[in-house]
Coordinates of C-alpha atoms and ligand atoms in Angstrom, one line a residue:
X23 CA 31.1 54.1 -34.7
X24 CA 31.4 53.0 -38.3
X25 CA 28.4 51.5 -39.9
X26 CA 30.4 48.3 -40.5
X27 CA 31.1 48.0 -36.7
X28 CA 27.5 48.6 -35.8
X29 CA 26.2 45.9 -38.3
X30 CA 28.8 43.4 -37.2
X31 CA 27.5 43.8 -33.6
X32 CA 23.9 43.7 -34.5
X33 CA 24.4 40.7 -36.9
X34 CA 26.3 38.7 -34.3
X35 CA 24.2 35.5 -34.1
X36 CA 25.2 34.2 -30.9
X37 CA 27.4 34.9 -27.9
X38 CA 30.4 33.3 -29.5
X39 CA 30.1 35.5 -32.5
X40 CA 29.5 38.6 -30.4
X41 CA 32.6 37.9 -28.4
X42 CA 34.7 37.7 -31.6
X43 CA 33.3 41.1 -32.7
X44 CA 34.3 42.6 -29.2
X45 CA 37.8 41.1 -29.4
X46 CA 38.1 42.7 -33.0
X47 CA 36.9 46.1 -31.7
X48 CA 37.9 46.4 -28.1
X49 CA 40.4 43.6 -27.5
X50 CA 44.1 44.2 -27.0
X51 CA 44.6 44.1 -30.8
X52 CA 41.2 45.5 -31.6
X53 CA 40.7 48.3 -34.0
X54 CA 39.2 50.8 -31.5
X55 CA 42.1 49.9 -29.0
X56 CA 44.5 50.7 -31.8
X57 CA 42.9 54.1 -32.1
X58 CA 43.1 54.7 -28.4
X59 CA 46.7 53.9 -28.7
X60 CA 47.3 56.7 -31.2
X61 CA 46.2 59.3 -28.5
X62 CA 49.5 58.6 -26.6
X63 CA 51.7 59.7 -29.6
X64 CA 49.7 62.9 -30.2
X65 CA 50.6 66.4 -29.2
X66 CA 48.5 67.6 -26.3
X67 CA 46.3 69.9 -28.3
X68 CA 45.5 67.4 -30.9
X69 CA 44.9 64.7 -28.2
X70 CA 42.4 67.2 -26.5
X71 CA 40.7 67.7 -29.7
X72 CA 40.4 63.9 -30.9
X73 CA 40.3 62.1 -27.5
X74 CA 36.5 62.8 -26.8
X75 CA 35.6 61.3 -30.2
X76 CA 37.6 58.3 -29.8
X77 CA 36.5 57.6 -26.2
X78 CA 32.9 58.1 -27.3
X79 CA 33.4 55.6 -30.0
X80 CA 34.8 53.2 -27.5
X81 CA 31.9 53.7 -25.3
X82 CA 29.3 53.4 -28.0
X83 CA 30.9 50.1 -29.2
X84 CA 31.0 48.8 -25.5
X85 CA 27.3 49.9 -25.1
X86 CA 26.3 48.3 -28.3
X87 CA 28.0 45.0 -27.6
X88 CA 26.3 44.9 -23.9
X89 CA 22.9 45.6 -25.5
X90 CA 23.4 42.9 -28.1
X91 CA 24.6 40.5 -25.4
X92 CA 21.6 41.1 -23.2
X93 CA 19.3 40.6 -26.2
X94 CA 21.2 37.3 -27.1
X95 CA 20.8 36.0 -23.5
X96 CA 17.2 37.0 -23.2
X97 CA 16.5 35.1 -26.5
X98 CA 18.4 32.1 -25.2
X99 CA 16.4 32.1 -21.9
X100 CA 13.1 32.5 -23.7
X101 CA 14.1 29.4 -25.9
X102 CA 15.0 27.4 -22.9
X103 CA 11.8 28.3 -21.1
X104 CA 9.7 27.4 -24.1
X105 CA 11.5 24.1 -24.5
X106 CA 11.2 23.1 -20.9
X107 CA 7.6 24.4 -20.3
X108 CA 5.1 22.1 -18.7
X109 CA 1.7 23.0 -20.0
X110 CA -0.5 22.5 -16.8
X111 CA -3.7 23.4 -18.8
X112 CA -3.5 19.9 -20.6
X113 CA -6.9 18.2 -20.2
X114 CA -7.3 15.2 -18.1
X115 CA -7.9 12.0 -20.1
X116 CA -11.5 11.6 -21.0
X117 CA -11.9 8.4 -18.9
X118 CA -10.0 8.2 -15.7
X119 CA -7.3 5.5 -15.8
X120 CA -6.6 3.1 -13.1
X121 CA -9.0 1.8 -10.4
X122 CA -8.6 0.7 -6.9
X123 CA -8.6 -3.1 -6.7
X124 CA -11.6 -4.6 -4.9
X125 CA -9.2 -6.3 -2.4
X126 CA -7.7 -2.9 -1.4
X127 CA -11.2 -1.4 -1.3
X128 CA -12.5 -4.2 1.0
X129 CA -9.5 -4.0 3.2
X130 CA -10.1 -0.2 3.5
X131 CA -13.8 -1.0 4.4
X132 CA -12.7 -3.5 7.0
X133 CA -10.3 -1.0 8.6
X134 CA -12.9 1.5 8.7
X135 CA -15.5 -0.7 10.3
X136 CA -13.1 -2.1 12.9
X137 CA -11.7 1.4 13.7
X138 CA -15.1 2.5 14.7
X139 CA -15.2 -0.5 17.2
X140 CA -11.8 0.5 18.6
X141 CA -9.6 -1.9 16.8
X142 CA -6.1 -1.0 15.5
X143 CA -4.5 -2.3 12.4
X144 CA -1.5 -4.7 13.1
X145 CA 0.8 -6.3 10.7
X146 CA 3.4 -9.1 10.6
X147 CA 5.9 -10.4 8.0
X148 CA 4.8 -12.7 5.0
X149 CA 8.1 -14.7 5.4
X150 CA 7.5 -16.2 8.8
X151 CA 9.2 -18.6 11.0
X152 CA 7.4 -21.9 11.7
X153 CA 7.3 -21.1 15.5
X154 CA 4.9 -18.1 15.0
X155 CA 2.9 -19.8 12.1
X156 CA 2.4 -23.0 13.9
X157 CA 4.1 -23.9 17.2
X158 CA 2.9 -20.8 19.2
X159 CA -0.6 -21.4 17.7
X160 CA -0.7 -24.7 19.5
X161 CA 0.5 -26.7 16.4
X162 CA 3.7 -28.5 17.5
X163 CA 5.9 -30.1 14.9
X164 CA 3.8 -33.3 14.6
X165 CA 0.4 -31.8 14.7
X166 CA -1.8 -33.1 11.9
X167 CA -3.2 -29.5 11.3
X168 CA 0.1 -28.5 9.8
X169 CA -0.2 -31.0 7.0
X170 CA -3.7 -29.2 6.0
X171 CA -2.0 -25.9 5.5
X172 CA -0.1 -27.0 2.1
X173 CA 2.8 -24.9 3.3
X174 CA 5.4 -23.3 1.2
X175 CA 8.6 -23.9 3.0
X176 CA 11.9 -22.3 2.3
X177 CA 14.6 -24.9 1.5
X178 CA 16.7 -26.3 4.3
X179 CA 19.7 -24.1 4.8
X180 CA 17.8 -20.8 4.1
X181 CA 18.4 -18.1 6.7
X182 CA 16.5 -19.0 9.9
X183 CA 14.2 -16.7 11.8
X184 CA 15.9 -14.2 14.2
X185 CA 13.6 -15.1 17.1
X186 CA 15.2 -16.1 20.4
X187 CA 13.5 -19.2 21.9
X188 CA 11.1 -18.5 24.6
X189 CA 11.1 -20.6 27.7
X190 CA 7.7 -22.1 27.0
X191 CA 8.9 -23.8 23.9
X192 CA 9.3 -27.5 23.9
X193 CA 13.1 -28.5 24.2
X194 CA 14.5 -30.1 20.9
X195 CA 11.9 -29.0 18.7
X196 CA 13.0 -27.6 15.4
X197 CA 13.3 -23.8 15.5
X198 CA 13.0 -21.1 13.1
X199 CA 12.3 -23.0 9.9
X200 CA 11.2 -20.4 7.3
X201 CA 8.0 -20.5 5.4
X202 CA 5.5 -18.2 3.7
X203 CA 2.8 -17.7 6.4
X204 CA -0.2 -19.9 5.6
X205 CA -2.6 -17.6 7.6
X206 CA -2.6 -14.2 9.4
X207 CA -2.9 -15.9 12.8
X208 CA 0.8 -15.6 13.6
X209 CA 0.1 -11.7 14.0
X210 CA -1.9 -12.6 17.1
X211 CA 1.2 -14.0 18.7
X212 CA 3.6 -11.3 17.5
X213 CA 1.3 -8.5 18.7
X214 CA 0.6 -10.0 22.1
X215 CA 4.4 -10.5 22.5
X216 CA 5.1 -6.9 21.5
X217 CA 2.2 -5.1 23.1
X218 CA 0.9 -7.2 25.8
X219 CA -2.7 -6.9 27.0
X220 CA -5.3 -5.5 26.7
X221 CA -5.6 -5.7 22.8
X222 CA -8.0 -5.0 20.1
X223 CA -6.5 -5.7 16.7
X224 CA -7.2 -6.7 13.1
X225 CA -4.5 -8.0 11.0
X226 CA -5.2 -7.8 7.2
X227 CA -2.5 -9.2 4.7
X228 CA -1.4 -11.8 2.2
X229 CA -1.0 -15.5 3.0
X230 CA 0.2 -18.5 1.0
X231 CA -0.8 -22.0 0.3
X232 CA 0.1 -24.5 -2.3
X233 CA -3.4 -24.7 -3.8
X234 CA -5.0 -23.6 -7.0
X235 CA -8.4 -23.9 -8.7
X236 CA -11.4 -21.5 -9.3
X237 CA -11.8 -20.8 -5.5
X238 CA -8.2 -21.2 -4.4
X239 CA -5.1 -19.2 -5.5
X240 CA -1.5 -19.9 -4.0
X241 CA -1.6 -16.3 -2.6
X242 CA -4.8 -14.9 -1.1
X243 CA -5.8 -12.4 1.5
X244 CA -7.0 -12.8 5.2
X245 CA -8.0 -10.6 8.0
X246 CA -7.4 -11.7 11.5
X247 CA -9.1 -10.3 14.5
X248 CA -8.0 -10.4 18.0
X249 CA -9.4 -9.2 21.3
X250 CA -7.7 -9.8 24.5
X251 CA -9.0 -8.4 27.8
X252 CA -10.5 -9.5 31.1
X253 CA -13.8 -11.5 31.2
X254 CA -14.1 -11.8 27.5
X255 CA -16.7 -14.4 26.4
X256 CA -18.3 -15.9 23.3
X257 CA -21.0 -13.3 23.6
X258 CA -18.5 -10.6 22.8
X259 CA -17.5 -12.6 19.8
X260 CA -20.8 -13.0 18.4
X261 CA -21.8 -9.3 18.8
X262 CA -18.6 -8.3 17.3
X263 CA -19.0 -10.4 14.2
X264 CA -22.7 -9.5 13.7
X265 CA -21.9 -5.8 14.0
X266 CA -19.0 -6.2 11.6
X267 CA -21.0 -8.2 9.0
X268 CA -24.1 -5.9 9.2
X269 CA -21.8 -2.9 8.6
X270 CA -19.9 -4.7 5.8
X271 CA -22.7 -6.0 3.9
X272 CA -24.9 -2.9 4.7
X273 CA -27.8 -5.0 5.8
X274 CA -29.4 -5.3 9.1
X275 CA -30.9 -8.7 8.6
X276 CA -27.7 -10.6 8.5
X277 CA -28.3 -13.8 10.7
X278 CA -25.3 -15.8 12.0
X279 CA -25.1 -19.4 13.1
X280 CA -22.3 -20.4 15.3
X281 CA -21.3 -24.1 14.8
X282 CA -18.9 -26.0 17.0
X283 CA -15.6 -26.8 15.2
X284 CA -12.0 -27.3 15.8
X285 CA -9.0 -25.0 15.5
X286 CA -5.7 -25.7 17.5
X287 CA -5.5 -22.1 18.5
X288 CA -9.0 -21.6 19.9
X289 CA -11.0 -23.4 22.6
X290 CA -13.9 -23.6 22.1
X291 CA -13.8 -23.1 18.3
X292 CA -16.8 -22.0 16.3
X293 CA -17.3 -21.9 12.6
X294 CA -19.6 -19.1 11.7
X295 CA -22.2 -19.5 8.9
X296 CA -24.4 -16.7 7.5
X297 CA -27.9 -17.2 6.3
X298 CA -28.7 -16.5 2.6
X299 CA -31.7 -16.6 0.3
X300 CA -31.6 -17.9 -3.2
X301 CA -32.8 -15.3 -5.8
X302 CA -32.5 -16.1 -9.5
X303 CA -30.0 -18.8 -8.7
X304 CA -27.9 -16.3 -6.7
X305 CA -27.2 -16.3 -3.0
X306 CA -28.3 -13.0 -1.4
X307 CA -27.1 -12.7 2.2
X308 CA -29.7 -12.0 4.8
X309 CA -32.4 -13.8 7.0
X310 CA -32.1 -17.1 8.9
X311 CA -30.7 -20.0 6.7
X312 CA -33.5 -22.1 8.1
X313 CA -36.3 -20.2 6.5
X314 CA -38.0 -21.7 3.4
X315 CA -35.8 -20.9 0.3
X316 CA -32.7 -20.2 2.5
X317 CA -29.6 -21.8 3.4
X318 CA -26.4 -21.5 5.6
X319 CA -23.1 -20.6 4.1
X320 CA -19.7 -21.0 6.0
X321 CA -18.1 -17.7 6.3
X322 CA -15.2 -17.6 8.9
X323 CA -13.4 -19.4 11.6
X324 CA -13.3 -18.2 15.2
X325 CA -13.2 -19.0 18.9
X326 CA -11.9 -18.2 22.3
X327 CA -8.2 -17.9 22.1
X328 CA -6.6 -21.1 23.5
X329 CA -4.9 -20.6 26.9
X330 CA -1.9 -22.3 25.5
X331 CA -1.6 -19.5 22.8
X332 CA -2.0 -16.8 25.4
X333 CA 0.7 -18.5 27.5
X334 CA 3.1 -18.8 24.6
X335 CA 2.5 -15.2 23.8
X336 CA 3.9 -14.2 27.1
X337 CA 0.5 -13.5 29.0
X338 CA -1.1 -15.2 31.9
X339 CA -4.1 -17.0 30.7
X340 CA -5.8 -16.8 34.1
X341 CA -6.0 -13.0 34.0
X342 CA -6.3 -12.5 30.1
X343 CA -8.9 -14.1 27.8
X344 CA -9.9 -13.2 24.4
X345 CA -11.5 -14.2 21.1
X346 CA -10.1 -14.4 17.6
X347 CA -11.4 -14.9 14.1
X348 CA -9.9 -15.3 10.7
X349 CA -11.7 -14.6 7.4
X350 CA -10.9 -14.6 3.6
X351 CA -10.7 -11.0 2.3
X352 CA -11.1 -12.1 -1.3
X353 CA -14.1 -14.2 -0.4
X354 CA -15.7 -11.3 1.4
X355 CA -15.1 -9.2 -1.7
X356 CA -16.7 -11.8 -4.0
X357 CA -19.7 -12.1 -1.8
X358 CA -20.3 -8.4 -1.6
X359 CA -19.4 -7.4 -5.2
X360 CA -20.5 -10.5 -7.0
X361 CA -17.3 -11.9 -8.7
X362 CA -17.3 -15.6 -9.3
X363 CA -13.8 -16.5 -10.1
X364 CA -11.1 -15.9 -7.6
X365 CA -8.2 -16.3 -10.2
X366 CA -9.4 -13.2 -12.0
X367 CA -8.4 -11.1 -8.8
X368 CA -4.8 -11.6 -9.7
X369 CA -4.7 -11.6 -13.4
X370 CA -4.3 -7.9 -13.7
X371 CA -6.7 -7.7 -16.7
X372 CA -7.6 -4.0 -17.1
X373 CA -11.1 -5.0 -18.3
X374 CA -11.8 -6.8 -15.1
X375 CA -10.3 -4.0 -13.2
X376 CA -12.3 -1.4 -15.0
X377 CA -15.4 -3.4 -14.3
X378 CA -14.8 -4.3 -10.6
X379 CA -12.3 -1.6 -9.5
X380 CA -13.3 1.5 -7.6
X381 CA -12.6 5.2 -8.1
X382 CA -9.8 6.5 -5.9
X383 CA -12.4 9.1 -4.8
X384 CA -14.7 6.3 -3.5
X385 CA -13.1 6.2 0.0
X386 CA -15.1 4.0 2.4
X387 CA -16.2 5.9 5.5
X388 CA -18.8 4.9 8.0
X389 CA -20.7 8.1 7.5
X390 CA -20.8 7.9 3.7
X391 CA -21.3 4.2 3.6
X392 CA -18.7 1.6 3.4
X393 CA -19.8 0.1 0.3
X394 CA -21.3 2.8 -1.8
X395 CA -20.1 2.8 -5.4
X396 CA -19.5 6.2 -6.8
Ligands
DAH413 N1 -6.2 -19.3 10.8 C1 -7.3 -20.0 10.2 C2 -7.1 -20.5 8.8 O1 -6.4 -19.8 8.0 C3 -8.6 -19.2 10.4 C4 -8.9 -18.8 11.7 C5 -9.8 -19.7 12.5 C6 -8.3 -17.7 12.4 C7 -10.1 -19.4 13.7 C8 -8.7 -17.6 13.7 C9 -9.7 -18.4 14.4 O2 -8.3 -16.4 14.4 O3 -10.0 -18.2 15.7 O4 -7.7 -21.4 8.5

């Protein structure tokens, strides 16, 4: 092969240039192809003498082109790999970014504590229909308790709930008006209707009320508890709440006071207060609220499920009884971790989150402690 052909192959900068060289040498009109054609016109002896050299030349050119092609393709692949490489040896950022919000952490803590007591987690929709949110909880249309809930209703004419009226609903009452649920209690009704009895559930989630100041936000979090079984009484309720609160606050000296109260969906209803001591102007839970330097703080609402609610949820109240409770999750978080302004929970301020948030590695477990900070 001529020096010229060799350098043209070697100098081809890319696959297109190489192809042009190949066509010029070996293509139909190529110079080596032209040499091959001269063989046909030669006398047999001459052809025998010249053919090996010409064929070797063609082979040499073809080999050189193939080698150059492989080299160019290899380089292209290297370049592509280098450009697309992901360097997994990059160091992690010096400070981990992102934290688990205290509300999420507390909900995980509660799920862990109640799982140990045999409670499953149930959920329901945040866009609810007023039968579940009120009527089935023994708050018919004109019930005064409805007014206390500062409900966000959807405009009239919004799509209605898909529920089919149950036989126990009063005739003529407005059905299916849509609202943002004002509490997690409708999950009681939904779960009883869906699963029957016996039942042990907690239902954590967002609830909405048209209310806003340092201790109220239009959206906040509750957790509902419901136990339905045979022969359930107030003693079960008190033991369950005591066990839960001792585990949650990680103190054995939590003392509860049950005060008669009123909720339409429980009978009797009790408001549960927890004893605290004042230390440096701060409330520290523990001990009887009647002790010197102590006081009682209202913590949650509860009671024996009203038989009308059990009935409207499709169960026979002579066979099944139960207790229920509802508590503000944000408030529990504030009490346990010492925040004093609820609004900051929902501001998304990274400084607040860095301070009050949790490491993703700090999973609450009963064995390791549900409140231990990493
Ligand atoms: N649903 C009530 C509220 O949001 C809280 C509550 C009170 C729930 C008593 C209960 C209960 O399950 O038994 O104000």
